């Protein structure tokens, strides 16, 4: 059974860097597309980006140059870094496994439970 | 960028059929995926590639996609189906994942 678990600080100060980790079990991080998404309070889902091992990541222009997604094969983890955070970045952040994201149509079949991150001084 | 439009809310009585739409320009030419999100839980994939069901999705859930509208249909609605439902596509031209705004299904 594939399981994903997000971890990281629940509180980040404005202008600082948000760093989250997604630990994957039941699937090799070197295969599939590993995505990050977020959901602001009372809002819909926003895709942040995804990465496939050996390829450059693809990001949502809404977060632009502030975001970096990476993989750590040795730890079977994916990481998200978001710089210069502001109150608008307050959200529940999810990691998810992507399928077929380079061929036909990307869908997300397994999700982590999410981690709530608040940006506040 | 590609836009998906969903009705904010749909209400249905138990045992009846719920229909949730997802509109987009020529969406019939794309593959649509649907997620259910219950309160304070992570989204769960319920339909992929327009009409396929992952293991665990009841047969009461079905999907279709044609023209400018994709549809998620839930037959014999139960109280436990109450949730937010999101449609999603992949924009091949940008390699971006795009979500609809979500539809809150209320079981009366």
Coordinates of N, CA and C in Angstrom, one line a residue:
Chain A
X1 N 0.8 -1.2 0.0 CA 0.0 0.0 0.0 C 0.9 1.2 0.0
X2 N 0.6 2.1 -0.9 CA 1.4 3.4 -1.0 C 0.9 4.4 0.1
X3 N 1.9 4.9 0.8 CA 1.5 5.9 1.8 C 2.5 7.1 1.6
X4 N 1.9 8.3 1.8 CA 2.7 9.5 1.8 C 2.4 10.3 3.1
X5 N 3.5 10.9 3.6 CA 3.4 11.6 4.9 C 4.2 12.9 4.8
X6 N 3.5 14.1 4.9 CA 4.1 15.3 4.9 C 4.6 15.7 6.3
X7 N 5.7 16.4 6.3 CA 6.3 16.9 7.6 C 7.0 18.2 7.4
X8 N 7.1 18.9 8.5 CA 7.7 20.2 8.5 C 7.1 21.2 9.5
X9 N 7.6 22.4 9.6 CA 7.0 23.3 10.5 C 5.6 23.8 10.2
X10 N 4.8 24.0 11.2 CA 3.5 24.5 11.0 C 3.3 26.0 11.0
X11 N 4.4 26.6 11.4 CA 4.4 28.1 11.4 C 5.7 28.6 10.8
X12 N 5.5 29.6 9.9 CA 6.7 30.2 9.2 C 6.5 31.7 9.2
X13 N 7.5 32.4 9.5 CA 7.4 33.9 9.5 C 7.4 34.4 8.1
X14 N 6.8 35.6 7.9 CA 6.8 36.2 6.6 C 8.2 36.5 6.1
X15 N 8.4 36.4 4.8 CA 9.7 36.6 4.1 C 10.6 35.4 4.3
X16 N 10.3 34.5 5.2 CA 11.2 33.3 5.3 C 10.9 32.2 4.3
X17 N 11.6 31.1 4.4 CA 11.4 30.0 3.5 C 10.7 28.8 4.1
X18 N 9.6 28.4 3.5 CA 8.8 27.2 3.9 C 9.5 26.0 3.3
X19 N 9.8 25.0 4.2 CA 10.4 23.8 3.8 C 9.6 22.6 4.3
X20 N 9.1 21.8 3.4 CA 8.4 20.6 3.7 C 8.9 19.3 3.1
X21 N 8.7 18.2 3.7 CA 9.2 16.9 3.2 C 8.0 16.0 3.1
X22 N 8.1 15.1 2.1 CA 7.1 14.1 1.9 C 7.8 12.8 1.9
X23 N 7.5 11.9 2.9 CA 8.1 10.6 3.0 C 7.2 9.6 2.4
X24 N 7.7 8.8 1.4 CA 6.9 7.9 0.7 C 7.3 6.4 1.1
X25 N 6.3 5.6 1.3 CA 6.4 4.2 1.5 C 5.6 3.4 0.6
X26 N 6.0 2.3 0.2 CA 5.3 1.4 -0.7 C 5.4 1.7 -2.2
X27 N 6.3 2.7 -2.5 CA 6.6 3.0 -3.9 C 8.0 3.7 -4.0
X28 N 8.7 3.4 -5.0 CA 10.0 4.0 -5.2 C 9.9 5.4 -5.7
X29 N 10.7 6.3 -5.0 CA 10.6 7.8 -5.3 C 11.2 8.0 -6.7
X30 N 12.0 7.1 -7.2 CA 12.6 7.2 -8.5 C 11.7 7.0 -9.7
X31 N 10.5 6.5 -9.4 CA 9.5 6.3 -10.5 C 8.3 7.2 -10.1
X32 N 7.4 7.4 -11.1 CA 6.2 8.2 -10.9 C 6.6 9.7 -10.8
X33 N 5.6 10.5 -10.9 CA 5.7 11.9 -10.7 C 5.3 12.3 -9.3
X34 N 6.0 13.1 -8.6 CA 5.7 13.5 -7.2 C 5.3 14.9 -7.2
X35 N 4.1 15.2 -6.7 CA 3.5 16.5 -6.8 C 3.3 17.1 -5.5
X36 N 3.3 18.4 -5.5 CA 2.9 19.2 -4.3 C 1.7 20.1 -4.7
X37 N 0.8 20.2 -3.8 CA -0.4 21.0 -3.9 C -0.7 21.7 -2.6
X38 N -1.6 22.7 -2.7 CA -2.0 23.3 -1.5 C -3.5 23.8 -1.6
X39 N -4.0 24.0 -0.4 CA -5.4 24.4 -0.3 C -5.5 25.5 0.8
X40 N -5.8 26.7 0.4 CA -6.0 27.8 1.3 C -7.3 27.6 2.0
X41 N -7.4 28.2 3.2 CA -8.6 28.0 4.0 C -9.9 28.3 3.2
X42 N -10.8 27.3 3.2 CA -12.0 27.6 2.5 C -12.0 27.7 1.0
X43 N -10.8 27.3 0.4 CA -10.6 27.5 -1.0 C -10.4 26.1 -1.7
X44 N -10.2 26.2 -3.0 CA -10.0 25.0 -3.8 C -8.6 24.5 -3.8
X45 N -8.3 23.5 -4.6 CA -7.0 22.9 -4.7 C -6.1 23.7 -5.7
X46 N -4.9 23.9 -5.3 CA -4.0 24.6 -6.2 C -2.7 23.7 -6.4
X47 N -2.5 23.3 -7.6 CA -1.3 22.5 -7.9 C -0.1 23.4 -7.9
X48 N 1.0 23.0 -7.2 CA 2.2 23.8 -7.1 C 3.2 23.4 -8.1
X49 N 3.4 22.1 -8.3 CA 4.4 21.5 -9.2 C 4.6 20.1 -9.0
X50 N 5.4 19.5 -9.9 CA 5.7 18.1 -9.8 C 7.1 17.9 -10.4
X51 N 7.7 16.7 -10.0 CA 9.0 16.3 -10.5 C 9.1 14.9 -10.7
X52 N 9.8 14.5 -11.7 CA 10.1 13.1 -12.0 C 11.6 12.9 -11.9
X53 N 12.1 11.8 -11.3 CA 13.5 11.6 -11.2 C 14.2 11.7 -12.5
X54 N 15.3 12.5 -12.5 CA 16.1 12.7 -13.6 C 15.6 13.8 -14.6
X55 N 14.5 14.4 -14.3 CA 14.0 15.5 -15.1 C 13.9 16.7 -14.3
X56 N 13.8 17.8 -14.9 CA 13.6 19.1 -14.2 C 12.1 19.2 -13.8
X57 N 11.9 19.9 -12.7 CA 10.5 20.0 -12.2 C 9.7 21.0 -13.1
X58 N 8.4 20.8 -13.0 CA 7.5 21.7 -13.6 C 6.7 22.4 -12.6
X59 N 6.5 23.7 -12.7 CA 5.9 24.5 -11.6 C 4.7 25.3 -12.1
X60 N 3.8 25.6 -11.2 CA 2.7 26.5 -11.5 C 3.2 27.9 -11.6
X61 N 2.9 28.7 -12.6 CA 3.4 30.1 -12.7 C 2.9 30.9 -11.5
X62 N 1.9 30.5 -10.8 CA 1.4 31.3 -9.7 C 2.4 31.4 -8.6
X63 N 3.3 30.4 -8.4 CA 4.3 30.5 -7.4 C 5.7 30.8 -8.1
X64 N 5.7 30.8 -9.4 CA 6.9 31.2 -10.1 C 8.2 30.8 -9.6
X65 N 9.1 31.7 -9.5 CA 10.5 31.4 -9.2 C 10.7 31.2 -7.7
X66 N 9.7 31.2 -6.9 CA 9.8 31.1 -5.4 C 9.9 29.6 -5.0
X67 N 9.6 28.7 -5.9 CA 9.4 27.3 -5.5 C 10.5 26.4 -6.1
X68 N 10.9 25.4 -5.3 CA 11.8 24.3 -5.7 C 11.3 23.0 -5.2
X69 N 11.1 22.0 -6.1 CA 10.7 20.7 -5.7 C 11.9 19.8 -6.0
X70 N 12.2 18.9 -5.1 CA 13.4 18.0 -5.3 C 13.1 16.6 -4.8
X71 N 13.9 15.6 -5.2 CA 13.8 14.3 -4.7 C 15.0 13.8 -4.0
X72 N 14.9 13.0 -3.0 CA 16.0 12.3 -2.3 C 15.8 10.8 -2.4
X73 N 16.5 10.2 -3.3 CA 16.3 8.8 -3.5 C 16.7 8.0 -2.3
X74 N 17.8 8.4 -1.6 CA 18.3 7.6 -0.4 C 17.2 7.6 0.7
X75 N 16.5 8.6 0.8 CA 15.5 8.7 1.9 C 14.1 8.4 1.4
X76 N 13.9 8.2 0.1 CA 12.6 8.0 -0.6 C 11.7 9.2 -0.2
X77 N 12.2 10.4 -0.4 CA 11.4 11.6 0.0 C 11.4 12.6 -1.2
X78 N 10.3 13.4 -1.1 CA 10.2 14.6 -2.0 C 10.2 15.8 -1.1
X79 N 10.8 16.9 -1.5 CA 10.8 18.1 -0.7 C 10.3 19.3 -1.5
X80 N 9.7 20.2 -0.7 CA 9.2 21.5 -1.3 C 9.8 22.6 -0.5
X81 N 10.4 23.6 -1.3 CA 10.8 24.8 -0.7 C 10.1 26.0 -1.4
X82 N 9.6 26.9 -0.5 CA 8.9 28.1 -1.0 C 9.5 29.3 -0.3
X83 N 10.1 30.1 -1.1 CA 10.8 31.3 -0.5 C 9.9 32.5 -0.4
X84 N 10.4 33.4 0.4 CA 9.7 34.7 0.6 C 8.2 34.6 0.8
X85 N 7.9 33.8 1.8 CA 6.4 33.5 2.0 C 5.7 34.7 2.6
X86 N 4.4 34.7 2.3 CA 3.6 35.8 2.8 C 2.3 35.1 3.4
X87 N 1.4 36.0 3.9 CA 0.2 35.4 4.5 C -0.6 34.6 3.5
X88 N -0.5 35.0 2.2 CA -1.3 34.3 1.2 C -0.8 32.9 1.0
X89 N 0.4 32.5 1.5 CA 0.9 31.2 1.4 C 0.4 30.3 2.5
X90 N -0.4 30.8 3.4 CA -1.0 30.0 4.5 C -2.0 29.0 3.9
X91 N -1.8 27.7 4.1 CA -2.6 26.7 3.5 C -2.3 25.4 4.1
X92 N -3.1 24.4 3.7 CA -2.8 23.0 3.9 C -2.0 22.5 2.7
X93 N -0.8 22.0 2.9 CA 0.0 21.5 1.8 C -0.1 20.0 1.7
X94 N -0.2 19.5 0.5 CA -0.3 18.1 0.2 C 0.8 17.6 -0.7
X95 N 1.3 16.4 -0.5 CA 2.0 15.8 -1.6 C 1.2 14.7 -2.1
X96 N 1.4 14.3 -3.4 CA 0.6 13.3 -4.1 C 1.4 12.6 -5.1
X97 N 1.1 11.4 -5.5 CA 1.8 10.7 -6.5 C 1.0 10.9 -7.9
X98 N 1.8 11.3 -8.9 CA 1.2 11.5 -10.2 C 1.5 10.4 -11.1
X99 N 0.5 10.1 -12.0 CA 0.5 9.0 -12.9 C 0.4 9.6 -14.3
X100 N 1.2 9.1 -15.3 CA 1.0 9.5 -16.7 C 1.3 11.0 -17.0
X101 N 2.1 11.6 -16.2 CA 2.2 13.1 -16.3 C 3.1 13.5 -17.5
X102 N 3.6 12.6 -18.2 CA 4.4 13.0 -19.4 C 3.8 12.5 -20.7
X103 N 2.7 11.8 -20.6 CA 2.3 11.2 -21.8 C 0.8 11.6 -22.2
X104 N -0.1 11.1 -21.4 CA -1.5 11.3 -21.8 C -2.2 12.3 -20.9
X105 N -2.4 12.0 -19.6 CA -3.0 12.9 -18.8 C -2.7 12.6 -17.3
X106 N -2.1 13.6 -16.6 CA -1.7 13.4 -15.3 C -2.8 13.3 -14.3
X107 N -2.8 12.3 -13.5 CA -3.8 12.2 -12.4 C -3.0 11.8 -11.1
X108 N -3.7 12.1 -10.0 CA -3.0 11.9 -8.7 C -3.7 10.8 -7.9
X109 N -3.0 9.7 -7.8 CA -3.8 8.5 -7.2 C -3.6 8.3 -5.7
X110 N -2.5 8.8 -5.1 CA -2.3 8.7 -3.7 C -1.9 10.0 -3.2
X111 N -2.5 10.4 -2.0 CA -2.2 11.7 -1.4 C -1.8 11.5 0.0
X112 N -1.0 12.4 0.5 CA -0.7 12.5 1.9 C -1.9 13.1 2.6
X113 N -1.8 13.1 4.0 CA -2.9 13.6 4.8 C -2.9 15.1 4.8
X114 N -1.8 15.7 4.4 CA -1.7 17.2 4.4 C -1.1 17.7 5.7
X115 N -0.5 18.9 5.5 CA 0.1 19.5 6.7 C -0.3 21.0 6.6
X116 N -0.8 21.5 7.8 CA -1.3 22.9 7.8 C -0.1 23.8 8.1
X117 N 0.1 24.8 7.3 CA 1.2 25.8 7.4 C 0.6 27.2 7.5
X118 N 1.0 27.8 8.6 CA 0.5 29.2 8.8 C 1.7 30.2 8.6
X119 N 1.5 31.2 7.9 CA 2.5 32.2 7.7 C 2.1 33.4 8.6
X120 N 2.9 33.6 9.7 CA 2.6 34.7 10.6 C 3.8 35.0 11.4
X121 N 3.9 36.3 11.8 CA 5.0 36.7 12.7 C 4.7 36.5 14.1
Chain B
X1 N -4.5 30.6 -19.8 CA -4.4 29.2 -19.3 C -5.8 28.6 -19.3
X2 N -5.8 27.3 -19.3 CA -7.0 26.6 -19.4 C -7.9 26.7 -18.1
X3 N -9.2 26.9 -18.2 CA -10.0 27.1 -17.1 C -11.1 26.0 -17.0
X4 N -11.3 25.5 -15.8 CA -12.4 24.5 -15.6 C -13.4 25.2 -14.7
X5 N -14.7 25.1 -15.0 CA -15.8 25.7 -14.3 C -16.7 24.7 -13.7
X6 N -16.9 24.7 -12.4 CA -17.8 23.8 -11.7 C -18.9 24.7 -11.0
X7 N -20.1 24.1 -10.8 CA -21.1 24.8 -10.0 C -20.6 24.8 -8.5
X8 N -20.8 25.9 -7.8 CA -20.3 25.9 -6.4 C -21.0 24.8 -5.5
X9 N -22.3 24.5 -5.8 CA -23.0 23.6 -5.0 C -24.0 22.8 -5.7
X10 N -24.3 21.6 -5.3 CA -25.3 20.8 -5.8 C -26.0 20.1 -4.6
X11 N -27.3 20.0 -4.6 CA -28.0 19.4 -3.5 C -28.9 18.2 -4.0
X12 N -29.0 17.2 -3.3 CA -29.7 16.0 -3.8 C -30.3 15.3 -2.5
X13 N -31.4 14.7 -2.7 CA -32.0 13.9 -1.7 C -31.4 12.5 -1.6
X14 N -31.3 11.8 -0.5 CA -30.8 10.5 -0.4 C -31.5 9.5 -1.4
X15 N -30.8 8.7 -2.0 CA -31.4 7.7 -3.0 C -31.6 8.2 -4.4
X16 N -31.4 9.6 -4.5 CA -31.6 10.1 -5.9 C -30.2 10.2 -6.6
X17 N -30.2 10.8 -7.8 CA -29.0 10.9 -8.6 C -28.4 12.3 -8.5
X18 N -27.1 12.4 -8.2 CA -26.4 13.7 -8.3 C -25.6 13.8 -9.5
X19 N -25.7 15.0 -10.1 CA -24.9 15.2 -11.3 C -24.0 16.5 -11.1
X20 N -22.7 16.3 -11.2 CA -21.8 17.4 -11.0 C -21.1 17.7 -12.4
X21 N -21.1 18.9 -12.8 CA -20.5 19.2 -14.2 C -19.2 19.9 -14.0
X22 N -18.4 19.8 -15.1 CA -17.1 20.5 -15.1 C -17.0 21.0 -16.6
X23 N -17.0 22.3 -16.7 CA -17.0 22.9 -18.1 C -15.6 23.4 -18.4
X24 N -15.3 23.2 -19.7 CA -14.0 23.7 -20.2 C -14.0 23.7 -21.7
X25 N -13.3 24.6 -22.3 CA -13.3 24.6 -23.8 C -12.8 23.3 -24.4
X26 N -13.7 22.7 -25.2 CA -13.3 21.4 -25.8 C -12.8 20.4 -24.8
X27 N -13.4 20.4 -23.6 CA -12.8 19.5 -22.6 C -13.0 18.0 -23.0
X28 N -13.9 17.7 -24.0 CA -14.0 16.4 -24.5 C -12.7 15.9 -25.1
X29 N -11.9 16.8 -25.5 CA -10.6 16.4 -26.1 C -9.5 16.1 -25.1
X30 N -9.8 16.3 -23.8 CA -8.9 16.0 -22.7 C -9.4 14.9 -21.9
X31 N -8.6 14.3 -21.0 CA -9.0 13.3 -20.0 C -9.3 14.1 -18.7
X32 N -10.4 13.7 -18.1 CA -10.8 14.4 -16.9 C -10.8 13.4 -15.7
X33 N -10.3 13.9 -14.6 CA -10.2 13.1 -13.4 C -11.0 13.8 -12.3
X34 N -11.5 13.0 -11.4 CA -12.4 13.6 -10.3 C -11.9 13.1 -8.9
X35 N -12.0 14.0 -8.0 CA -11.6 13.8 -6.6 C -12.7 14.1 -5.7
X36 N -12.8 13.4 -4.6 CA -13.8 13.7 -3.5 C -13.0 14.1 -2.3
X37 N -13.4 15.2 -1.7 CA -12.7 15.6 -0.4 C -13.8 15.8 0.7
X38 N -13.7 15.0 1.6 CA -14.6 15.2 2.8 C -14.0 16.2 3.8
X39 N -14.8 16.7 4.6 CA -14.3 17.8 5.5 C -13.1 17.3 6.3
X40 N -12.1 18.2 6.3 CA -10.8 18.0 7.0 C -10.1 16.7 6.6
X41 N -10.3 16.3 5.4 CA -9.6 15.1 4.9 C -8.9 15.5 3.6
X42 N -7.9 14.6 3.2 CA -7.2 14.8 1.9 C -8.1 14.4 0.8
X43 N -8.0 14.9 -0.4 CA -8.7 14.5 -1.6 C -8.4 13.0 -1.9
X44 N -9.4 12.4 -2.5 CA -9.3 11.0 -2.9 C -9.8 10.9 -4.3
X45 N -9.0 10.2 -5.1 CA -9.3 10.0 -6.5 C -10.5 9.1 -6.6
X46 N -11.6 9.5 -7.3 CA -12.8 8.6 -7.5 C -13.0 8.2 -8.9
X47 N -12.6 9.0 -9.9 CA -12.7 8.7 -11.3 C -11.5 9.2 -12.0
X48 N -10.9 8.4 -12.9 CA -9.8 8.8 -13.7 C -10.0 8.4 -15.2
X49 N -9.4 9.2 -16.1 CA -9.6 9.0 -17.5 C -11.1 9.0 -17.8
X50 N -11.8 10.0 -17.4 CA -13.2 10.3 -17.7 C -14.2 9.4 -17.0
X51 N -13.8 8.1 -17.0 CA -14.9 7.1 -16.5 C -14.4 5.9 -15.8
X52 N -13.0 5.8 -15.6 CA -12.5 4.6 -14.9 C -12.5 4.8 -13.4
X53 N -12.9 3.8 -12.7 CA -12.9 3.8 -11.2 C -11.8 3.1 -10.6
X54 N -11.0 3.8 -9.7 CA -10.0 3.1 -8.9 C -10.7 2.0 -8.0
X55 N -9.9 1.1 -7.6 CA -10.5 0.1 -6.7 C -10.9 0.9 -5.4
X56 N -12.0 0.6 -4.9 CA -12.5 1.3 -3.7 C -13.6 2.3 -4.1
X57 N -13.7 2.7 -5.3 CA -14.8 3.6 -5.7 C -16.0 2.8 -6.0
X58 N -17.1 3.1 -5.4 CA -18.4 2.3 -5.7 C -18.8 2.4 -7.1
X59 N -19.5 1.4 -7.6 CA -20.0 1.5 -9.0 C -21.1 2.5 -9.1
X60 N -21.6 3.1 -8.0 CA -22.6 4.2 -8.1 C -21.9 5.4 -8.7
X61 N -20.6 5.5 -8.7 CA -19.9 6.7 -9.3 C -19.6 6.4 -10.8
X62 N -20.0 7.3 -11.6 CA -19.6 7.2 -13.1 C -19.3 8.5 -13.6
X63 N -18.6 8.5 -14.8 CA -18.2 9.7 -15.4 C -18.3 9.7 -16.9
X64 N -18.5 10.9 -17.5 CA -18.6 11.0 -18.9 C -17.9 12.3 -19.3
X65 N -17.6 12.4 -20.6 CA -16.9 13.6 -21.1 C -17.2 13.8 -22.5
X66 N -17.7 15.0 -22.9 CA -18.0 15.2 -24.3 C -18.1 16.7 -24.5
X67 N -17.7 17.2 -25.7 CA -17.9 18.6 -26.0 C -17.2 19.5 -25.0
X68 N -18.0 20.3 -24.4 CA -17.4 21.3 -23.5 C -17.7 21.0 -22.0
X69 N -18.3 19.8 -21.8 CA -18.7 19.4 -20.4 C -18.3 18.0 -20.1
X70 N -17.7 17.8 -18.9 CA -17.5 16.5 -18.3 C -18.4 16.4 -17.1
X71 N -18.9 15.2 -16.8 CA -19.9 15.0 -15.8 C -19.5 13.9 -14.9
X72 N -19.7 14.1 -13.6 CA -19.6 13.1 -12.6 C -21.0 12.8 -12.1
X73 N -21.4 11.5 -12.2 CA -22.8 11.1 -11.8 C -22.7 10.2 -10.6
X74 N -23.4 10.5 -9.6 CA -23.5 9.6 -8.4 C -24.9 9.1 -8.2
X75 N -25.1 7.8 -8.4 CA -26.4 7.2 -8.3 C -26.7 6.8 -6.9
X76 N -28.0 6.7 -6.6 CA -28.4 6.3 -5.2 C -27.5 6.9 -4.2
X77 N -27.6 8.2 -4.1 CA -26.7 9.0 -3.2 C -27.0 8.6 -1.8
X78 N -25.9 8.6 -1.1 CA -25.9 8.3 0.4 C -25.4 9.5 1.2
X79 N -25.7 9.5 2.5 CA -25.3 10.6 3.3 C -23.7 10.7 3.3
X80 N -23.0 9.6 3.2 CA -21.6 9.5 3.2 C -21.0 10.1 1.9
X81 N -21.8 10.4 0.9 CA -21.3 11.0 -0.3 C -21.1 12.5 -0.2
X82 N -21.6 13.1 0.9 CA -21.5 14.5 1.1 C -20.1 14.9 1.2
X83 N -19.7 15.8 0.3 CA -18.2 16.2 0.2 C -18.1 17.3 -0.9
X84 N -16.8 17.8 -1.0 CA -16.5 18.6 -2.1 C -15.9 17.7 -3.2
X85 N -16.3 18.0 -4.4 CA -15.8 17.3 -5.6 C -15.1 18.2 -6.6
X86 N -13.9 17.8 -7.0 CA -13.1 18.6 -7.8 C -12.8 17.8 -9.2
X87 N -12.9 18.5 -10.3 CA -12.5 17.9 -11.5 C -11.0 18.4 -11.8
X88 N -10.3 17.7 -12.6 CA -8.9 18.0 -12.9 C -8.5 17.5 -14.3
X89 N -7.8 18.3 -15.0 CA -7.2 17.9 -16.3 C -5.7 18.2 -16.3
X90 N -5.1 17.7 -17.3 CA -3.6 18.0 -17.5 C -3.6 18.8 -18.9
X91 N -2.9 20.0 -18.8 CA -2.8 20.8 -20.0 C -1.5 20.3 -20.7
X92 N -1.7 19.6 -21.8 CA -0.5 19.1 -22.5 C 0.4 20.2 -23.0
X93 N -0.1 21.3 -23.3 CA 0.7 22.4 -23.9 C 1.7 23.0 -22.9
X94 N 1.3 23.0 -21.6 CA 2.1 23.5 -20.6 C 2.6 22.5 -19.6
X95 N 2.1 21.3 -19.7 CA 2.4 20.2 -18.7 C 1.9 20.6 -17.3
X96 N 0.9 21.4 -17.2 CA 0.4 21.9 -15.9 C -0.9 21.1 -15.5
X97 N -1.0 20.9 -14.2 CA -2.2 20.2 -13.7 C -3.2 21.3 -13.3
X98 N -4.4 21.2 -13.7 CA -5.4 22.2 -13.5 C -6.7 21.7 -12.8
X99 N -7.1 22.3 -11.8 CA -8.3 21.9 -11.1 C -9.5 22.9 -11.3
X100 N -10.7 22.3 -11.3 CA -11.9 23.1 -11.2 C -12.0 23.7 -9.8
X101 N -12.9 24.6 -9.6 CA -13.0 25.3 -8.3 C -13.7 24.5 -7.3
X102 N -14.3 23.3 -7.7 CA -14.9 22.4 -6.7 C -16.4 22.6 -6.6
X103 N -17.1 21.6 -6.3 CA -18.5 21.6 -6.1 C -18.9 20.9 -4.7
X104 N -19.6 21.6 -3.9 CA -20.0 21.1 -2.6 C -21.3 20.3 -2.8
X105 N -21.2 19.0 -2.6 CA -22.4 18.2 -2.7 C -23.1 18.1 -1.3
X106 N -24.3 18.5 -1.2 CA -25.1 18.4 0.0 C -26.2 17.4 -0.2
X107 N -26.2 16.5 0.8 CA -27.3 15.4 0.8 C -28.4 15.9 1.7
X108 N -29.5 16.1 1.2 CA -30.6 16.8 2.0 C -31.2 15.8 3.0

